[in-house]
Amino acid sequence: MISKVFRAIIMGPPGSGKGTISSRIVRDFKLNHLSSGDLLRAQVRSQTAAGLKAKEYIERGALVPDRLMVDLILDELKGLSSTDWLLDGFPRTVEQAKALADDVAVDTVINLDVPFDVIVSRLEGRWVHAASGRVYNLEWNPPKEQGKDDVTGEPLTQRDDDRPETVLARLKAYQEMTTPVTDFFREMNLLEQFTGTESDKIWPHVHKFLSSKLPPTG
Ligand code: ATP
Ligand code: MG
């Protein structure tokens, strides 16, 4: 039997549960997870030419220029040419989407659609232990002792970018930037939209959809 390679993209605003859904997809369908943010951070760490160029943009919270980003991703995907993959964080612009679509046959684009008010209240409840990166959520994963890290007992803090005004501004910016990208994939008949308020409720639909495209391995 000839088995075809499966190539998927996942999109969703910050706080939409993209990380949760992605990890379940790679767990159950054995896709190779490629995150543009992780890839960039690895390049910065190993001080490659691309990493050094990208660094100043990342530090400013700006998008890395399309040309640089596209070259990096396409190069990485060549190494994955015979594996199934799930691309996360790329494309972020129509230019990137076009360059990708010109180079590889994408099978599907999973778009997570979570209402903005749900995301805002979820992120409001998020507290972190800055030193370790441990994340708590007052609603469903509270620390044992209020305001303190379970392991070290040190105080928890809220990231500036988790404050409601900041979150809403970020969501609007995300929407403005990515609507042309989702439109682009919709026109190609590749966009699969999943609407919901919780990852646990969205997940079964994503699982069912992907099972119709490729056999689950777990
Ligand atoms: P979050 O982690 O909350 O989903 P983020 O903005 O930190 O959001 P990452 O994917 O970790 O997302 O990206 C970190 C940084 O890397 C971005 O701020 C940006 O500078 C750069 N970056 C990542 N992906 C792209 C891309 N497709 N195009 C341009 N720059 C990118
Ligand atoms: Mg990040």
Coordinates of C-alpha atoms and ligand atoms in Angstrom, one line a residue:
M1 CA 0.0 0.0 0.0
I2 CA 1.3 3.4 -0.8
S3 CA 0.8 5.7 2.1
K4 CA 0.6 9.4 1.4
V5 CA 2.3 12.0 3.6
F6 CA -0.1 14.1 5.6
R7 CA 0.6 17.8 6.1
A8 CA -1.5 19.9 8.4
I9 CA -1.4 23.5 9.7
I10 CA -2.9 24.6 13.0
M11 CA -4.0 28.1 13.6
G12 CA -5.7 29.8 16.6
P13 CA -5.4 33.0 18.6
P14 CA -3.2 33.1 21.7
G15 CA -5.1 31.4 24.6
S16 CA -7.2 29.3 22.2
G17 CA -5.8 26.1 23.4
K18 CA -3.7 25.6 20.3
G19 CA -0.9 24.1 22.4
T20 CA -3.2 21.6 24.0
I21 CA -4.8 20.5 20.8
S22 CA -1.5 20.3 19.0
S23 CA 0.0 18.0 21.6
R24 CA -3.0 15.7 21.4
I25 CA -2.8 15.6 17.6
V26 CA 0.9 14.7 17.6
R27 CA 0.2 12.1 20.4
D28 CA -2.7 10.3 18.6
F29 CA -1.7 10.7 15.0
K30 CA 2.1 10.7 15.3
L31 CA 2.6 13.9 13.3
N32 CA 5.8 15.7 13.6
H33 CA 5.2 18.9 15.4
L34 CA 7.0 21.9 13.9
S35 CA 6.6 25.2 15.7
S36 CA 7.9 28.4 14.1
G37 CA 8.6 29.9 17.5
D38 CA 10.6 26.9 18.7
L39 CA 12.5 26.7 15.4
L40 CA 13.4 30.4 15.7
R41 CA 14.4 30.1 19.3
A42 CA 16.7 27.1 18.4
Q43 CA 18.3 29.2 15.6
V44 CA 18.9 32.1 18.0
R45 CA 20.4 29.7 20.6
S46 CA 22.8 28.2 18.1
Q47 CA 23.6 31.6 16.7
T48 CA 23.1 30.7 13.1
A49 CA 23.0 33.6 10.5
A50 CA 19.2 33.4 10.4
G51 CA 19.0 33.3 14.1
L52 CA 21.1 36.4 14.6
K53 CA 18.9 38.3 12.1
A54 CA 15.7 37.0 13.6
K55 CA 16.7 37.8 17.1
E56 CA 16.1 41.6 17.0
Y57 CA 12.6 41.1 15.6
I58 CA 11.7 38.5 18.2
E59 CA 13.0 40.7 21.0
R60 CA 10.8 43.6 19.8
G61 CA 7.8 41.2 19.6
A62 CA 7.7 42.0 15.8
L63 CA 7.2 39.5 13.1
V64 CA 10.4 38.1 11.5
P65 CA 10.5 39.3 7.8
D66 CA 8.7 37.0 5.5
R67 CA 11.7 36.1 3.3
L68 CA 13.8 35.0 6.3
M69 CA 10.9 33.1 7.9
V70 CA 9.9 31.3 4.7
D71 CA 13.4 30.2 3.9
L72 CA 13.8 28.8 7.4
I73 CA 10.5 26.9 7.4
L74 CA 10.8 25.5 3.9
D75 CA 14.3 24.3 4.6
E76 CA 13.1 22.6 7.8
L77 CA 10.2 21.0 6.0
K78 CA 12.5 19.6 3.3
G79 CA 14.1 17.5 6.1
L80 CA 10.6 16.3 6.9
S81 CA 9.6 15.5 3.3
S82 CA 8.7 11.9 4.0
T83 CA 7.0 12.4 7.4
D84 CA 3.6 13.6 8.4
W85 CA 3.8 17.0 10.0
L86 CA 1.8 19.6 11.9
L87 CA 2.9 23.2 11.4
D88 CA 2.2 25.6 14.2
G89 CA 2.8 29.4 14.2
F90 CA 3.4 29.5 10.4
P91 CA 2.1 31.0 8.1
R92 CA 1.3 34.3 9.9
T93 CA 1.0 36.4 6.7
V94 CA -0.5 35.8 3.2
E95 CA 3.0 36.1 1.7
Q96 CA 4.1 33.2 3.9
A97 CA 1.0 31.2 3.1
K98 CA 1.5 31.7 -0.7
A99 CA 5.2 30.7 -0.5
L100 CA 4.3 27.6 1.5
A101 CA 1.4 26.6 -0.8
D102 CA 3.7 27.1 -3.9
D103 CA 6.2 24.7 -2.4
V104 CA 4.3 21.9 -0.7
A105 CA 0.8 20.4 -0.9
V106 CA -0.9 21.2 2.4
D107 CA -3.7 18.7 3.2
T108 CA -5.7 20.7 5.8
V109 CA -5.7 23.8 7.9
I110 CA -7.2 23.4 11.4
N111 CA -8.5 26.7 12.6
L112 CA -9.5 27.0 16.3
D113 CA -12.2 29.5 16.8
V114 CA -12.7 30.4 20.5
P115 CA -14.8 33.4 21.5
F116 CA -12.6 36.3 22.6
D117 CA -14.4 36.9 25.9
V118 CA -13.7 33.3 26.9
I119 CA -10.0 33.7 26.1
V120 CA -9.8 36.9 28.1
S121 CA -11.3 35.4 31.2
R122 CA -9.2 32.3 30.9
L123 CA -5.9 34.3 30.6
E124 CA -6.9 36.6 33.5
G125 CA -6.8 33.5 35.7
R126 CA -3.4 32.5 34.6
W127 CA -0.5 32.9 37.1
V128 CA 3.0 31.8 36.6
H129 CA 6.1 30.9 38.6
A130 CA 8.5 33.0 36.5
A131 CA 11.7 31.1 37.5
S132 CA 10.4 27.6 36.5
G133 CA 7.7 28.5 33.9
R134 CA 5.1 26.5 35.9
V135 CA 1.7 27.8 35.0
Y136 CA -1.4 27.8 37.2
N137 CA -5.0 28.6 36.5
L138 CA -7.2 29.8 39.2
E139 CA -10.2 28.1 37.7
W140 CA -9.0 24.6 36.9
N141 CA -5.5 24.3 38.1
P142 CA -5.0 26.5 41.2
P143 CA -1.9 26.4 43.3
K144 CA -2.2 24.5 46.6
E145 CA -1.6 27.7 48.5
Q146 CA -3.0 30.9 47.1
G147 CA -0.4 33.0 45.2
K148 CA 2.4 30.5 45.8
D149 CA 4.3 28.0 43.7
D150 CA 3.6 24.4 44.7
V151 CA 7.2 23.3 44.5
T152 CA 9.3 26.3 45.8
G153 CA 6.6 28.2 47.7
E154 CA 7.8 31.4 45.9
P155 CA 5.2 34.0 44.9
L156 CA 3.4 33.7 41.6
T157 CA 3.1 36.6 39.2
Q158 CA 0.8 37.5 36.4
R159 CA 2.4 38.2 33.0
D160 CA 1.8 41.8 31.8
D161 CA 0.5 40.3 28.6
D162 CA -2.2 38.3 30.5
R163 CA -4.0 41.5 31.7
P164 CA -7.4 41.9 30.2
E165 CA -6.8 45.1 28.1
T166 CA -3.5 43.7 26.8
V167 CA -5.1 40.3 25.9
L168 CA -8.0 41.9 24.0
A169 CA -5.6 44.2 22.1
R170 CA -3.5 41.1 21.2
L171 CA -6.5 39.2 20.1
K172 CA -7.7 42.0 17.8
A173 CA -4.2 42.3 16.4
Y174 CA -4.1 38.6 15.8
Q175 CA -7.5 38.6 14.1
E176 CA -6.5 41.5 11.8
M177 CA -3.3 39.9 10.8
T178 CA -4.6 36.4 10.3
T179 CA -8.0 36.9 8.7
P180 CA -6.4 37.3 5.2
V181 CA -4.5 34.0 5.9
T182 CA -7.6 32.1 6.9
D183 CA -9.4 33.6 3.9
F184 CA -6.6 32.4 1.6
F185 CA -6.9 28.8 2.9
R186 CA -10.7 28.9 2.8
E187 CA -10.5 29.8 -0.9
M188 CA -8.3 26.8 -1.4
N189 CA -10.9 24.7 0.3
L190 CA -8.4 23.7 3.0
L191 CA -9.8 25.5 6.0
E192 CA -11.5 23.4 8.7
Q193 CA -13.0 25.5 11.4
F194 CA -13.5 24.2 15.0
T195 CA -15.6 26.5 17.2
G196 CA -15.9 26.0 20.9
T197 CA -15.1 27.3 24.4
E198 CA -13.0 24.5 25.8
S199 CA -10.2 22.3 24.4
D200 CA -11.9 19.2 25.8
K201 CA -15.0 19.9 23.8
I202 CA -13.2 20.9 20.7
W203 CA -10.8 18.0 20.7
P204 CA -13.3 15.2 19.9
H205 CA -14.3 17.0 16.7
V206 CA -10.7 17.5 15.7
H207 CA -10.0 13.9 16.4
K208 CA -12.9 12.7 14.4
F209 CA -12.0 14.9 11.5
L210 CA -8.4 13.8 11.4
S211 CA -9.4 10.1 11.8
S212 CA -11.3 10.5 8.5
K213 CA -8.1 11.6 6.8
L214 CA -5.5 9.4 8.4
P215 CA -5.6 6.4 10.8
P216 CA -5.1 7.2 14.4
T217 CA -2.1 5.3 15.9
G218 CA -3.1 5.7 19.5
Ligands
ATP1 P1 2.2 32.3 21.8 O1 3.5 31.7 22.3 O2 1.5 33.0 22.9 O3 1.4 31.5 21.0 P2 4.1 34.0 20.4 O4 3.9 35.3 19.6 O5 5.1 34.0 21.5 O6 2.7 33.6 20.9 P3 5.7 32.1 19.0 O7 5.1 31.3 17.9 O8 6.3 31.5 20.1 O9 4.4 32.9 19.3 O10 6.7 33.1 18.3 C1 7.6 33.9 19.0 C2 8.1 35.0 18.1 O11 8.8 34.4 16.9 C3 7.1 35.9 17.5 O12 6.8 37.0 18.3 C4 7.8 36.4 16.2 O13 8.7 37.4 16.4 C5 8.5 35.2 15.7 N1 7.6 34.4 14.8 C6 7.1 33.1 15.0 N2 6.4 32.7 14.0 C7 6.6 33.6 13.0 C8 6.1 33.7 11.7 N3 5.3 32.8 11.1 N4 6.4 34.9 11.0 C9 7.1 35.8 11.5 N5 7.6 35.8 12.8 C10 7.3 34.7 13.5
MG2 MG 5.5 32.1 22.6

